GROMACS .gro file of C-alpha atoms in nm:
model
  207
    1UNK     CA    1   0.011   0.035  -0.007
    2UNK     CA    2   0.115   0.366  -0.097
    3UNK     CA    3   0.242   0.561   0.173
    4UNK     CA    4   0.039   0.825   0.297
    5UNK     CA    5   0.175   1.174   0.199
    6UNK     CA    6   0.120   1.457   0.457
    7UNK     CA    7   0.084   1.826   0.280
    8UNK     CA    8   0.373   1.995   0.230
    9UNK     CA    9   0.305   2.325   0.356
   10UNK     CA   10   0.141   2.225   0.662
   11UNK     CA   11   0.426   1.971   0.726
   12UNK     CA   12   0.664   2.216   0.693
   13UNK     CA   13   0.484   2.520   0.878
   14UNK     CA   14   0.489   2.279   1.144
   15UNK     CA   15   0.874   2.188   1.125
   16UNK     CA   16   1.007   2.552   1.138
   17UNK     CA   17   0.747   2.588   1.408
   18UNK     CA   18   0.958   2.353   1.648
   19UNK     CA   19   1.267   2.448   1.508
   20UNK     CA   20   1.191   2.818   1.643
   21UNK     CA   21   1.037   2.660   2.003
   22UNK     CA   22   1.431   2.475   2.037
   23UNK     CA   23   1.634   2.777   1.918
   24UNK     CA   24   1.483   2.939   2.257
   25UNK     CA   25   1.515   2.658   2.395
   26UNK     CA   26   1.895   2.679   2.296
   27UNK     CA   27   1.980   3.027   2.371
   28UNK     CA   28   1.776   2.992   2.688
   29UNK     CA   29   2.062   2.711   2.834
   30UNK     CA   30   2.383   2.874   2.719
   31UNK     CA   31   2.325   3.250   2.725
   32UNK     CA   32   1.986   3.329   2.913
   33UNK     CA   33   1.750   3.544   2.915
   34UNK     CA   34   1.927   3.839   2.788
   35UNK     CA   35   1.994   3.665   2.507
   36UNK     CA   36   1.649   3.550   2.340
   37UNK     CA   37   1.622   3.856   2.051
   38UNK     CA   38   1.439   3.820   1.768
   39UNK     CA   39   1.777   3.820   1.494
   40UNK     CA   40   1.942   3.575   1.759
   41UNK     CA   41   1.678   3.359   1.756
   42UNK     CA   42   1.661   3.357   1.358
   43UNK     CA   43   1.996   3.308   1.300
   44UNK     CA   44   2.016   3.008   1.555
   45UNK     CA   45   1.741   2.857   1.402
   46UNK     CA   46   1.839   2.927   1.030
   47UNK     CA   47   1.528   3.124   0.939
   48UNK     CA   48   1.436   3.490   0.811
   49UNK     CA   49   1.254   3.631   1.148
   50UNK     CA   50   0.987   3.727   0.997
   51UNK     CA   51   0.837   3.405   1.016
   52UNK     CA   52   0.839   3.425   1.348
   53UNK     CA   53   0.621   3.730   1.322
   54UNK     CA   54   0.428   3.484   1.042
   55UNK     CA   55   0.393   3.227   1.259
   56UNK     CA   56   0.381   3.370   1.655
   57UNK     CA   57   0.260   3.697   1.574
   58UNK     CA   58   0.619   3.877   1.813
   59UNK     CA   59   0.836   3.757   1.948
   60UNK     CA   60   0.663   3.772   2.345
   61UNK     CA   61   0.442   3.515   2.202
   62UNK     CA   62   0.671   3.278   2.065
   63UNK     CA   63   0.905   3.282   2.388
   64UNK     CA   64   0.544   3.247   2.621
   65UNK     CA   65   0.488   2.936   2.393
   66UNK     CA   66   0.814   2.791   2.475
   67UNK     CA   67   0.871   2.862   2.822
   68UNK     CA   68   0.484   2.754   2.928
   69UNK     CA   69   0.583   2.396   2.743
   70UNK     CA   70   0.868   2.365   2.954
   71UNK     CA   71   0.695   2.493   3.275
   72UNK     CA   72   0.556   2.142   3.498
   73UNK     CA   73   0.268   2.279   3.625
   74UNK     CA   74   0.149   2.460   3.328
   75UNK     CA   75   0.133   2.120   3.179
   76UNK     CA   76  -0.021   1.922   3.480
   77UNK     CA   77  -0.301   1.675   3.400
   78UNK     CA   78  -0.414   1.422   3.657
   79UNK     CA   79  -0.401   1.060   3.498
   80UNK     CA   80  -0.784   0.915   3.392
   81UNK     CA   81  -0.740   0.637   3.696
   82UNK     CA   82  -0.601   0.872   3.932
   83UNK     CA   83  -0.744   0.759   4.323
   84UNK     CA   84  -0.883   1.024   4.453
   85UNK     CA   85  -1.070   0.860   4.713
   86UNK     CA   86  -0.747   0.974   4.966
   87UNK     CA   87  -0.869   1.326   4.926
   88UNK     CA   88  -0.647   1.371   4.667
   89UNK     CA   89  -0.272   1.241   4.956
   90UNK     CA   90  -0.127   0.995   4.661
   91UNK     CA   91  -0.210   1.265   4.458
   92UNK     CA   92  -0.012   1.506   4.578
   93UNK     CA   93   0.287   1.304   4.676
   94UNK     CA   94   0.374   1.215   4.297
   95UNK     CA   95   0.315   1.550   4.178
   96UNK     CA   96   0.541   1.736   4.433
   97UNK     CA   97   0.790   1.389   4.321
   98UNK     CA   98   0.754   1.432   3.943
   99UNK     CA   99   0.754   1.783   3.970
  100UNK     CA  100   1.138   1.712   4.121
  101UNK     CA  101   1.244   1.520   3.908
  102UNK     CA  102   1.166   1.729   3.604
  103UNK     CA  103   1.331   2.033   3.732
  104UNK     CA  104   1.667   1.836   3.777
  105UNK     CA  105   1.667   1.757   3.398
  106UNK     CA  106   1.520   2.034   3.260
  107UNK     CA  107   1.762   2.307   3.270
  108UNK     CA  108   1.600   2.493   3.042
  109UNK     CA  109   1.289   2.507   3.296
  110UNK     CA  110   1.557   2.614   3.522
  111UNK     CA  111   1.653   2.942   3.371
  112UNK     CA  112   1.314   3.006   3.322
  113UNK     CA  113   1.252   2.984   3.677
  114UNK     CA  114   1.593   3.240   3.758
  115UNK     CA  115   1.413   3.432   3.488
  116UNK     CA  116   1.103   3.477   3.694
  117UNK     CA  117   1.296   3.591   4.007
  118UNK     CA  118   1.546   3.805   3.876
  119UNK     CA  119   1.254   4.048   3.604
  120UNK     CA  120   0.895   4.147   3.624
  121UNK     CA  121   0.782   4.070   3.289
  122UNK     CA  122   0.415   4.017   3.121
  123UNK     CA  123   0.557   3.710   3.009
  124UNK     CA  124   0.612   3.592   3.325
  125UNK     CA  125   0.349   3.708   3.512
  126UNK     CA  126   0.151   3.516   3.252
  127UNK     CA  127   0.322   3.192   3.309
  128UNK     CA  128   0.270   3.243   3.685
  129UNK     CA  129  -0.078   3.276   3.639
  130UNK     CA  130  -0.132   2.977   3.489
  131UNK     CA  131   0.048   2.771   3.699
  132UNK     CA  132  -0.175   2.916   3.989
  133UNK     CA  133  -0.508   2.880   3.756
  134UNK     CA  134  -0.370   2.485   3.751
  135UNK     CA  135  -0.323   2.515   4.129
  136UNK     CA  136  -0.617   2.663   4.205
  137UNK     CA  137  -0.862   2.414   4.053
  138UNK     CA  138  -0.629   2.064   4.251
  139UNK     CA  139  -0.704   2.238   4.529
  140UNK     CA  140  -1.074   2.353   4.479
  141UNK     CA  141  -1.180   2.001   4.380
  142UNK     CA  142  -0.971   1.790   4.563
  143UNK     CA  143  -0.798   1.911   4.854
  144UNK     CA  144  -1.019   2.179   4.983
  145UNK     CA  145  -1.267   1.944   5.037
  146UNK     CA  146  -1.141   1.695   5.191
  147UNK     CA  147  -0.930   1.947   5.476
  148UNK     CA  148  -1.237   2.120   5.502
  149UNK     CA  149  -1.107   2.470   5.745
  150UNK     CA  150  -0.800   2.336   5.772
  151UNK     CA  151  -0.721   2.374   5.361
  152UNK     CA  152  -0.466   2.645   5.396
  153UNK     CA  153  -0.263   2.457   5.619
  154UNK     CA  154  -0.250   2.200   5.344
  155UNK     CA  155  -0.190   2.492   5.047
  156UNK     CA  156   0.131   2.591   5.292
  157UNK     CA  157   0.218   2.325   5.313
  158UNK     CA  158   0.228   2.254   4.965
  159UNK     CA  159   0.400   2.602   4.845
  160UNK     CA  160   0.686   2.464   5.143
  161UNK     CA  161   0.723   2.163   4.906
  162UNK     CA  162   0.625   2.337   4.592
  163UNK     CA  163   0.946   2.583   4.657
  164UNK     CA  164   1.182   2.364   4.837
  165UNK     CA  165   1.159   2.137   4.531
  166UNK     CA  166   1.242   2.447   4.315
  167UNK     CA  167   1.497   2.574   4.520
  168UNK     CA  168   1.701   2.278   4.633
  169UNK     CA  169   1.785   2.179   4.255
  170UNK     CA  170   1.870   2.488   4.135
  171UNK     CA  171   2.089   2.544   4.397
  172UNK     CA  172   2.256   2.261   4.397
  173UNK     CA  173   2.272   2.220   3.969
  174UNK     CA  174   2.425   2.621   3.984
  175UNK     CA  175   2.622   2.666   4.363
  176UNK     CA  176   2.726   2.391   4.495
  177UNK     CA  177   2.664   1.973   4.536
  178UNK     CA  178   2.545   1.944   4.903
  179UNK     CA  179   2.230   2.086   5.087
  180UNK     CA  180   2.284   2.104   5.482
  181UNK     CA  181   2.504   1.826   5.473
  182UNK     CA  182   2.303   1.614   5.219
  183UNK     CA  183   2.476   1.523   4.793
  184UNK     CA  184   2.207   1.657   4.627
  185UNK     CA  185   2.408   1.473   4.333
  186UNK     CA  186   2.368   1.108   4.445
  187UNK     CA  187   2.093   0.942   4.382
  188UNK     CA  188   2.101   0.865   4.815
  189UNK     CA  189   2.041   1.235   4.932
  190UNK     CA  190   1.805   1.252   4.668
  191UNK     CA  191   1.584   1.030   4.744
  192UNK     CA  192   1.579   1.097   5.134
  193UNK     CA  193   1.426   1.464   5.023
  194UNK     CA  194   1.200   1.256   4.778
  195UNK     CA  195   1.127   1.040   5.130
  196UNK     CA  196   1.127   1.422   5.335
  197UNK     CA  197   0.801   1.500   5.091
  198UNK     CA  198   0.595   1.180   5.113
  199UNK     CA  199   0.666   1.204   5.480
  200UNK     CA  200   0.546   1.592   5.551
  201UNK     CA  201   0.247   1.527   5.289
  202UNK     CA  202   0.142   1.229   5.500
  203UNK     CA  203   0.206   1.408   5.811
  204UNK     CA  204  -0.013   1.671   5.658
  205UNK     CA  205  -0.288   1.392   5.609
  206UNK     CA  206  -0.301   1.198   5.907
  207UNK     CA  207  -0.291   1.527   6.180
   0.00000   0.00000   0.00000
């Protein structure tokens, strides 16, 4: 049977868009956010900069699409078979543990988070708002009903765990190997942190 031929223009447009998105990642990883200029992105991708405006509308929209594609919480979705009968306890463990591991591997996301903490820009505020929307849906529909009047206490614990996961990964990636005497570059050290995350969530649900 002859192979089905995909329409050239559609396929080529998607390939070009992906190359432009990949170029943003390459620049962010090697030069940081200060290198994200339209001419530099186009040069790294190997295209005329007019394609950025044609396919994305603006450089900011291109960067916006890229950082959203990298952000863990903006893309977070519950699996259809997720068991929520425990009030979201296991879901909370899995979500934060996966975030912890995802950030270790994703150097581009580390750069994005550093950018967020050092500059105030609409594009970064939008990313923060997207994260908050995802978190609010999880809290409002899963953990808040379970904790009732104590729901804010769990939200505070979740905030510390999420922020701690960010900080431990970024600090040890850029500045040091150990944190509080724990070797964050070793599997044993990282496992100790993951065990602590699970223990804290257990504590929150059992209190």
